[in-house]
Amino acid sequence: MSSNKCAIAAGLLLVIAVGMTLAAPQKPAEQQQLPVKDGQFNAAKSDPQGSTARNNERKLRKNDDGEETLEEIQAKSAQYSYDSSIDDSIMDQKITRQETREGLALKGMYAYSDGFYKREVHYVADEKGYRVVKEISIPIGDGPQVDPNGKADVSSSLSGKYSITADDIARPIKKNAKKVV
């Protein structure tokens, strides 16, 4: 493989690795093995000083008049929605993520395929905690079908869409380049 192709492949692998990291599943609360007893989080076991739990408790407590704190008001009125996807036919990988929050309720999904499996996870997070509500895993092949002539389509509700091919990131390697010390 020529140096240009190696550089292209390395660049694309970096883009894919970052995308997969961002789309990586989070452990459901029941798998995190937090120090919980009778439905109550035991901050002393998690944080021996108890400082994190005390600070969070202070922030969420009602003020002296029994009114909601600013943090509670903000959390209850928070709203957002986003999505992102990478469809990479060069390295035969796809990553999708969607999430919506309305107040204290959040729902979303992430999906990816890696040439071996197509996985899709739908989740919710609310006053009952984080829960996976649907999970699909389908075998799709014996591995990625690499296509150096393919392209990667990237889209995000925040930054729009773009496509990239191996030619777009190929850069000539300078011969006899002087090292800068």
PDB file of C-alpha atoms in Angstrom:
ATOM      1  CA  MET A   1       0.000   0.000   0.000  1.00  0.00           C
ATOM      2  CA  SER A   2       1.432   3.379  -0.937  1.00  0.00           C
ATOM      3  CA  SER A   3       2.130   6.065   1.652  1.00  0.00           C
ATOM      4  CA  ASN A   4      -0.775   8.189   0.383  1.00  0.00           C
ATOM      5  CA  LYS A   5      -3.203   5.311   0.756  1.00  0.00           C
ATOM      6  CA  CYS A   6      -1.871   4.560   4.249  1.00  0.00           C
ATOM      7  CA  ALA A   7      -2.344   8.194   5.250  1.00  0.00           C
ATOM      8  CA  ILE A   8      -5.862   8.183   3.817  1.00  0.00           C
ATOM      9  CA  ALA A   9      -6.755   4.952   5.583  1.00  0.00           C
ATOM     10  CA  ALA A  10      -5.320   6.259   8.875  1.00  0.00           C
ATOM     11  CA  GLY A  11      -7.295   9.503   8.556  1.00  0.00           C
ATOM     12  CA  LEU A  12     -10.523   7.664   7.832  1.00  0.00           C
ATOM     13  CA  LEU A  13      -9.948   5.251  10.699  1.00  0.00           C
ATOM     14  CA  LEU A  14      -9.491   8.219  13.029  1.00  0.00           C
ATOM     15  CA  VAL A  15     -12.786   9.765  11.867  1.00  0.00           C
ATOM     16  CA  ILE A  16     -14.568   6.445  12.354  1.00  0.00           C
ATOM     17  CA  ALA A  17     -12.993   5.831  15.771  1.00  0.00           C
ATOM     18  CA  VAL A  18     -14.098   9.253  17.006  1.00  0.00           C
ATOM     19  CA  GLY A  19     -17.598   8.675  15.666  1.00  0.00           C
ATOM     20  CA  MET A  20     -17.867   5.246  17.289  1.00  0.00           C
ATOM     21  CA  THR A  21     -16.608   6.641  20.580  1.00  0.00           C
ATOM     22  CA  LEU A  22     -19.313   9.289  20.528  1.00  0.00           C
ATOM     23  CA  ALA A  23     -21.941   6.688  19.688  1.00  0.00           C
ATOM     24  CA  ALA A  24     -20.708   4.112  22.216  1.00  0.00           C
ATOM     25  CA  PRO A  25     -23.385   2.662  24.484  1.00  0.00           C
ATOM     26  CA  GLN A  26     -23.564   3.686  28.098  1.00  0.00           C
ATOM     27  CA  LYS A  27     -24.108   1.100  30.807  1.00  0.00           C
ATOM     28  CA  PRO A  28     -27.679   1.003  32.095  1.00  0.00           C
ATOM     29  CA  ALA A  29     -27.929   2.161  35.722  1.00  0.00           C
ATOM     30  CA  GLU A  30     -28.573  -1.379  36.953  1.00  0.00           C
ATOM     31  CA  GLN A  31     -25.184  -2.500  35.550  1.00  0.00           C
ATOM     32  CA  GLN A  32     -23.105   0.306  37.031  1.00  0.00           C
ATOM     33  CA  GLN A  33     -22.934  -1.298  40.481  1.00  0.00           C
ATOM     34  CA  LEU A  34     -23.284   1.941  42.368  1.00  0.00           C
ATOM     35  CA  PRO A  35     -23.490   1.832  46.172  1.00  0.00           C
ATOM     36  CA  VAL A  36     -27.306   1.812  46.470  1.00  0.00           C
ATOM     37  CA  LYS A  37     -29.291   0.427  49.390  1.00  0.00           C
ATOM     38  CA  ASP A  38     -33.090   0.474  49.633  1.00  0.00           C
ATOM     39  CA  GLY A  39     -33.266   2.697  46.565  1.00  0.00           C
ATOM     40  CA  GLN A  40     -30.956   5.320  48.118  1.00  0.00           C
ATOM     41  CA  PHE A  41     -27.500   6.163  46.817  1.00  0.00           C
ATOM     42  CA  ASN A  42     -24.843   5.788  49.527  1.00  0.00           C
ATOM     43  CA  ALA A  43     -22.490   8.699  48.872  1.00  0.00           C
ATOM     44  CA  ALA A  44     -20.132   7.697  51.681  1.00  0.00           C
ATOM     45  CA  LYS A  45     -19.108   4.526  49.813  1.00  0.00           C
ATOM     46  CA  SER A  46     -18.750   6.285  46.472  1.00  0.00           C
ATOM     47  CA  ASP A  47     -17.128   9.491  47.718  1.00  0.00           C
ATOM     48  CA  PRO A  48     -15.585   9.032  51.187  1.00  0.00           C
ATOM     49  CA  GLN A  49     -15.515  12.782  51.758  1.00  0.00           C
ATOM     50  CA  GLY A  50     -19.157  13.009  50.681  1.00  0.00           C
ATOM     51  CA  SER A  51     -18.434  16.341  49.026  1.00  0.00           C
ATOM     52  CA  THR A  52     -19.939  15.542  45.624  1.00  0.00           C
ATOM     53  CA  ALA A  53     -23.166  14.197  47.079  1.00  0.00           C
ATOM     54  CA  ARG A  54     -23.482  17.098  49.536  1.00  0.00           C
ATOM     55  CA  ASN A  55     -22.951  19.665  46.791  1.00  0.00           C
ATOM     56  CA  ASN A  56     -25.495  18.000  44.512  1.00  0.00           C
ATOM     57  CA  GLU A  57     -27.995  17.679  47.351  1.00  0.00           C
ATOM     58  CA  ARG A  58     -27.548  21.348  48.209  1.00  0.00           C
ATOM     59  CA  LYS A  59     -28.179  22.343  44.595  1.00  0.00           C
ATOM     60  CA  LEU A  60     -31.365  20.287  44.349  1.00  0.00           C
ATOM     61  CA  ARG A  61     -32.892  21.224  47.707  1.00  0.00           C
ATOM     62  CA  LYS A  62     -35.711  23.692  47.828  1.00  0.00           C
ATOM     63  CA  ASN A  63     -34.764  27.083  49.167  1.00  0.00           C
ATOM     64  CA  ASP A  64     -35.907  28.255  52.617  1.00  0.00           C
ATOM     65  CA  ASP A  65     -39.265  29.408  51.229  1.00  0.00           C
ATOM     66  CA  GLY A  66     -40.009  25.934  49.813  1.00  0.00           C
ATOM     67  CA  GLU A  67     -39.616  27.207  46.250  1.00  0.00           C
ATOM     68  CA  GLU A  68     -37.761  25.346  43.530  1.00  0.00           C
ATOM     69  CA  THR A  69     -34.115  26.174  42.986  1.00  0.00           C
ATOM     70  CA  LEU A  70     -32.906  27.629  39.711  1.00  0.00           C
ATOM     71  CA  GLU A  71     -31.369  24.242  38.796  1.00  0.00           C
ATOM     72  CA  GLU A  72     -34.708  22.459  39.281  1.00  0.00           C
ATOM     73  CA  ILE A  73     -36.560  25.015  37.196  1.00  0.00           C
ATOM     74  CA  GLN A  74     -33.952  24.786  34.436  1.00  0.00           C
ATOM     75  CA  ALA A  75     -33.975  20.978  34.440  1.00  0.00           C
ATOM     76  CA  LYS A  76     -37.772  20.819  34.215  1.00  0.00           C
ATOM     77  CA  SER A  77     -37.884  23.247  31.301  1.00  0.00           C
ATOM     78  CA  ALA A  78     -34.853  21.939  29.365  1.00  0.00           C
ATOM     79  CA  GLN A  79     -35.514  21.011  25.750  1.00  0.00           C
ATOM     80  CA  TYR A  80     -33.265  19.878  22.933  1.00  0.00           C
ATOM     81  CA  SER A  81     -33.198  17.540  20.005  1.00  0.00           C
ATOM     82  CA  TYR A  82     -30.232  16.451  17.923  1.00  0.00           C
ATOM     83  CA  ASP A  83     -29.135  13.805  15.495  1.00  0.00           C
ATOM     84  CA  SER A  84     -25.930  12.814  13.776  1.00  0.00           C
ATOM     85  CA  SER A  85     -24.844  10.114  11.385  1.00  0.00           C
ATOM     86  CA  ILE A  86     -21.833   8.815   9.509  1.00  0.00           C
ATOM     87  CA  ASP A  87     -22.362   6.521   6.523  1.00  0.00           C
ATOM     88  CA  ASP A  88     -18.867   5.407   5.527  1.00  0.00           C
ATOM     89  CA  SER A  89     -18.798   3.162   2.462  1.00  0.00           C
ATOM     90  CA  ILE A  90     -14.981   3.367   2.390  1.00  0.00           C
ATOM     91  CA  MET A  91     -14.586   1.390   5.625  1.00  0.00           C
ATOM     92  CA  ASP A  92     -18.118  -0.120   5.527  1.00  0.00           C
ATOM     93  CA  GLN A  93     -19.307   1.408   8.788  1.00  0.00           C
ATOM     94  CA  LYS A  94     -22.413   3.327   9.797  1.00  0.00           C
ATOM     95  CA  ILE A  95     -23.130   5.269  12.976  1.00  0.00           C
ATOM     96  CA  THR A  96     -26.382   7.037  13.857  1.00  0.00           C
ATOM     97  CA  ARG A  97     -27.496   8.831  16.998  1.00  0.00           C
ATOM     98  CA  GLN A  98     -30.716  10.698  17.831  1.00  0.00           C
ATOM     99  CA  GLU A  99     -31.813  12.171  21.140  1.00  0.00           C
ATOM    100  CA  THR A 100     -34.643  14.398  22.377  1.00  0.00           C
ATOM    101  CA  ARG A 101     -35.153  15.935  25.793  1.00  0.00           C
ATOM    102  CA  GLU A 102     -38.358  17.478  27.071  1.00  0.00           C
ATOM    103  CA  GLY A 103     -37.991  18.567  30.672  1.00  0.00           C
ATOM    104  CA  LEU A 104     -36.893  15.663  32.844  1.00  0.00           C
ATOM    105  CA  ALA A 105     -37.688  13.056  30.153  1.00  0.00           C
ATOM    106  CA  LEU A 106     -35.105  12.030  27.592  1.00  0.00           C
ATOM    107  CA  LYS A 107     -35.422   9.490  24.793  1.00  0.00           C
ATOM    108  CA  GLY A 108     -33.074   8.497  22.060  1.00  0.00           C
ATOM    109  CA  MET A 109     -31.409   5.825  20.002  1.00  0.00           C
ATOM    110  CA  TYR A 110     -28.035   4.932  18.609  1.00  0.00           C
ATOM    111  CA  ALA A 111     -27.162   2.443  15.914  1.00  0.00           C
ATOM    112  CA  TYR A 112     -24.020   1.223  14.238  1.00  0.00           C
ATOM    113  CA  SER A 113     -22.828  -1.425  11.850  1.00  0.00           C
ATOM    114  CA  ASP A 114     -19.277  -2.649  11.530  1.00  0.00           C
ATOM    115  CA  GLY A 115     -19.472  -5.264   8.785  1.00  0.00           C
ATOM    116  CA  PHE A 116     -20.170  -7.998  11.334  1.00  0.00           C
ATOM    117  CA  TYR A 117     -23.335  -6.764  13.084  1.00  0.00           C
ATOM    118  CA  LYS A 118     -25.940  -4.072  12.808  1.00  0.00           C
ATOM    119  CA  ARG A 119     -26.871  -2.923  16.312  1.00  0.00           C
ATOM    120  CA  GLU A 120     -29.630  -0.544  17.354  1.00  0.00           C
ATOM    121  CA  VAL A 121     -30.489   0.569  20.885  1.00  0.00           C
ATOM    122  CA  HIS A 122     -33.470   2.704  21.909  1.00  0.00           C
ATOM    123  CA  TYR A 123     -33.431   4.192  25.404  1.00  0.00           C
ATOM    124  CA  VAL A 124     -35.264   6.500  27.785  1.00  0.00           C
ATOM    125  CA  ALA A 125     -34.097   8.351  30.871  1.00  0.00           C
ATOM    126  CA  ASP A 126     -36.509   9.930  33.322  1.00  0.00           C
ATOM    127  CA  GLU A 127     -37.401   9.904  37.007  1.00  0.00           C
ATOM    128  CA  LYS A 128     -37.105   6.082  36.901  1.00  0.00           C
ATOM    129  CA  GLY A 129     -33.527   6.233  35.576  1.00  0.00           C
ATOM    130  CA  TYR A 130     -31.907   5.126  32.319  1.00  0.00           C
ATOM    131  CA  ARG A 131     -33.506   2.159  30.562  1.00  0.00           C
ATOM    132  CA  VAL A 132     -32.989   0.376  27.265  1.00  0.00           C
ATOM    133  CA  VAL A 133     -36.475  -0.112  25.814  1.00  0.00           C
ATOM    134  CA  LYS A 134     -35.521  -1.847  22.562  1.00  0.00           C
ATOM    135  CA  GLU A 135     -32.342  -3.521  21.375  1.00  0.00           C
ATOM    136  CA  ILE A 136     -31.682  -5.154  18.015  1.00  0.00           C
ATOM    137  CA  SER A 137     -28.506  -6.975  16.967  1.00  0.00           C
ATOM    138  CA  ILE A 138     -28.419  -8.607  13.531  1.00  0.00           C
ATOM    139  CA  PRO A 139     -25.433 -10.451  12.014  1.00  0.00           C
ATOM    140  CA  ILE A 140     -24.748  -8.870   8.601  1.00  0.00           C
ATOM    141  CA  GLY A 141     -21.487 -10.355   7.326  1.00  0.00           C
ATOM    142  CA  ASP A 142     -17.956 -11.533   7.822  1.00  0.00           C
ATOM    143  CA  GLY A 143     -16.477  -8.098   8.344  1.00  0.00           C
ATOM    144  CA  PRO A 144     -16.161  -4.728   6.683  1.00  0.00           C
ATOM    145  CA  GLN A 145     -16.073  -4.599   2.894  1.00  0.00           C
ATOM    146  CA  VAL A 146     -13.453  -1.880   2.369  1.00  0.00           C
ATOM    147  CA  ASP A 147     -13.922   0.245  -0.762  1.00  0.00           C
ATOM    148  CA  PRO A 148     -11.087   2.748  -1.348  1.00  0.00           C
ATOM    149  CA  ASN A 149     -13.270   4.417  -4.004  1.00  0.00           C
ATOM    150  CA  GLY A 150     -16.209   4.880  -1.647  1.00  0.00           C
ATOM    151  CA  LYS A 151     -17.208   7.965   0.297  1.00  0.00           C
ATOM    152  CA  ALA A 152     -18.211   8.929   3.803  1.00  0.00           C
ATOM    153  CA  ASP A 153     -21.365  11.001   4.282  1.00  0.00           C
ATOM    154  CA  VAL A 154     -21.514  12.898   7.576  1.00  0.00           C
ATOM    155  CA  SER A 155     -24.554  14.781   8.849  1.00  0.00           C
ATOM    156  CA  SER A 156     -25.472  16.540  12.048  1.00  0.00           C
ATOM    157  CA  SER A 157     -28.404  18.665  13.109  1.00  0.00           C
ATOM    158  CA  LEU A 158     -25.838  21.124  14.469  1.00  0.00           C
ATOM    159  CA  SER A 159     -23.349  21.407  11.619  1.00  0.00           C
ATOM    160  CA  GLY A 160     -25.169  20.251   8.482  1.00  0.00           C
ATOM    161  CA  LYS A 161     -23.915  17.711   5.951  1.00  0.00           C
ATOM    162  CA  TYR A 162     -20.763  16.951   4.022  1.00  0.00           C
ATOM    163  CA  SER A 163     -19.214  14.066   2.113  1.00  0.00           C
ATOM    164  CA  ILE A 164     -15.595  13.054   1.812  1.00  0.00           C
ATOM    165  CA  THR A 165     -13.732  10.634  -0.421  1.00  0.00           C
ATOM    166  CA  ALA A 166     -10.232   9.231  -0.215  1.00  0.00           C
ATOM    167  CA  ASP A 167      -9.168  11.723  -2.904  1.00  0.00           C
ATOM    168  CA  ASP A 168     -10.373  14.615  -0.730  1.00  0.00           C
ATOM    169  CA  ILE A 169      -7.868  13.855   2.013  1.00  0.00           C
ATOM    170  CA  ALA A 170      -4.951  12.591  -0.089  1.00  0.00           C
ATOM    171  CA  ARG A 171      -1.932  14.850   0.284  1.00  0.00           C
ATOM    172  CA  PRO A 172       1.342  14.548  -1.587  1.00  0.00           C
ATOM    173  CA  ILE A 173       4.259  13.495   0.558  1.00  0.00           C
ATOM    174  CA  LYS A 174       7.188  15.898   0.287  1.00  0.00           C
ATOM    175  CA  LYS A 175      10.467  14.267  -0.654  1.00  0.00           C
ATOM    176  CA  ASN A 176      13.608  15.385   1.170  1.00  0.00           C
ATOM    177  CA  ALA A 177      11.605  17.554   3.532  1.00  0.00           C
ATOM    178  CA  LYS A 178      13.732  19.265   6.161  1.00  0.00           C
ATOM    179  CA  LYS A 179      12.963  18.459   9.760  1.00  0.00           C
ATOM    180  CA  VAL A 180      12.042  21.402  11.943  1.00  0.00           C
ATOM    181  CA  VAL A 181      13.540  21.124  15.407  1.00  0.00           C
TER     182      VAL A 181
END
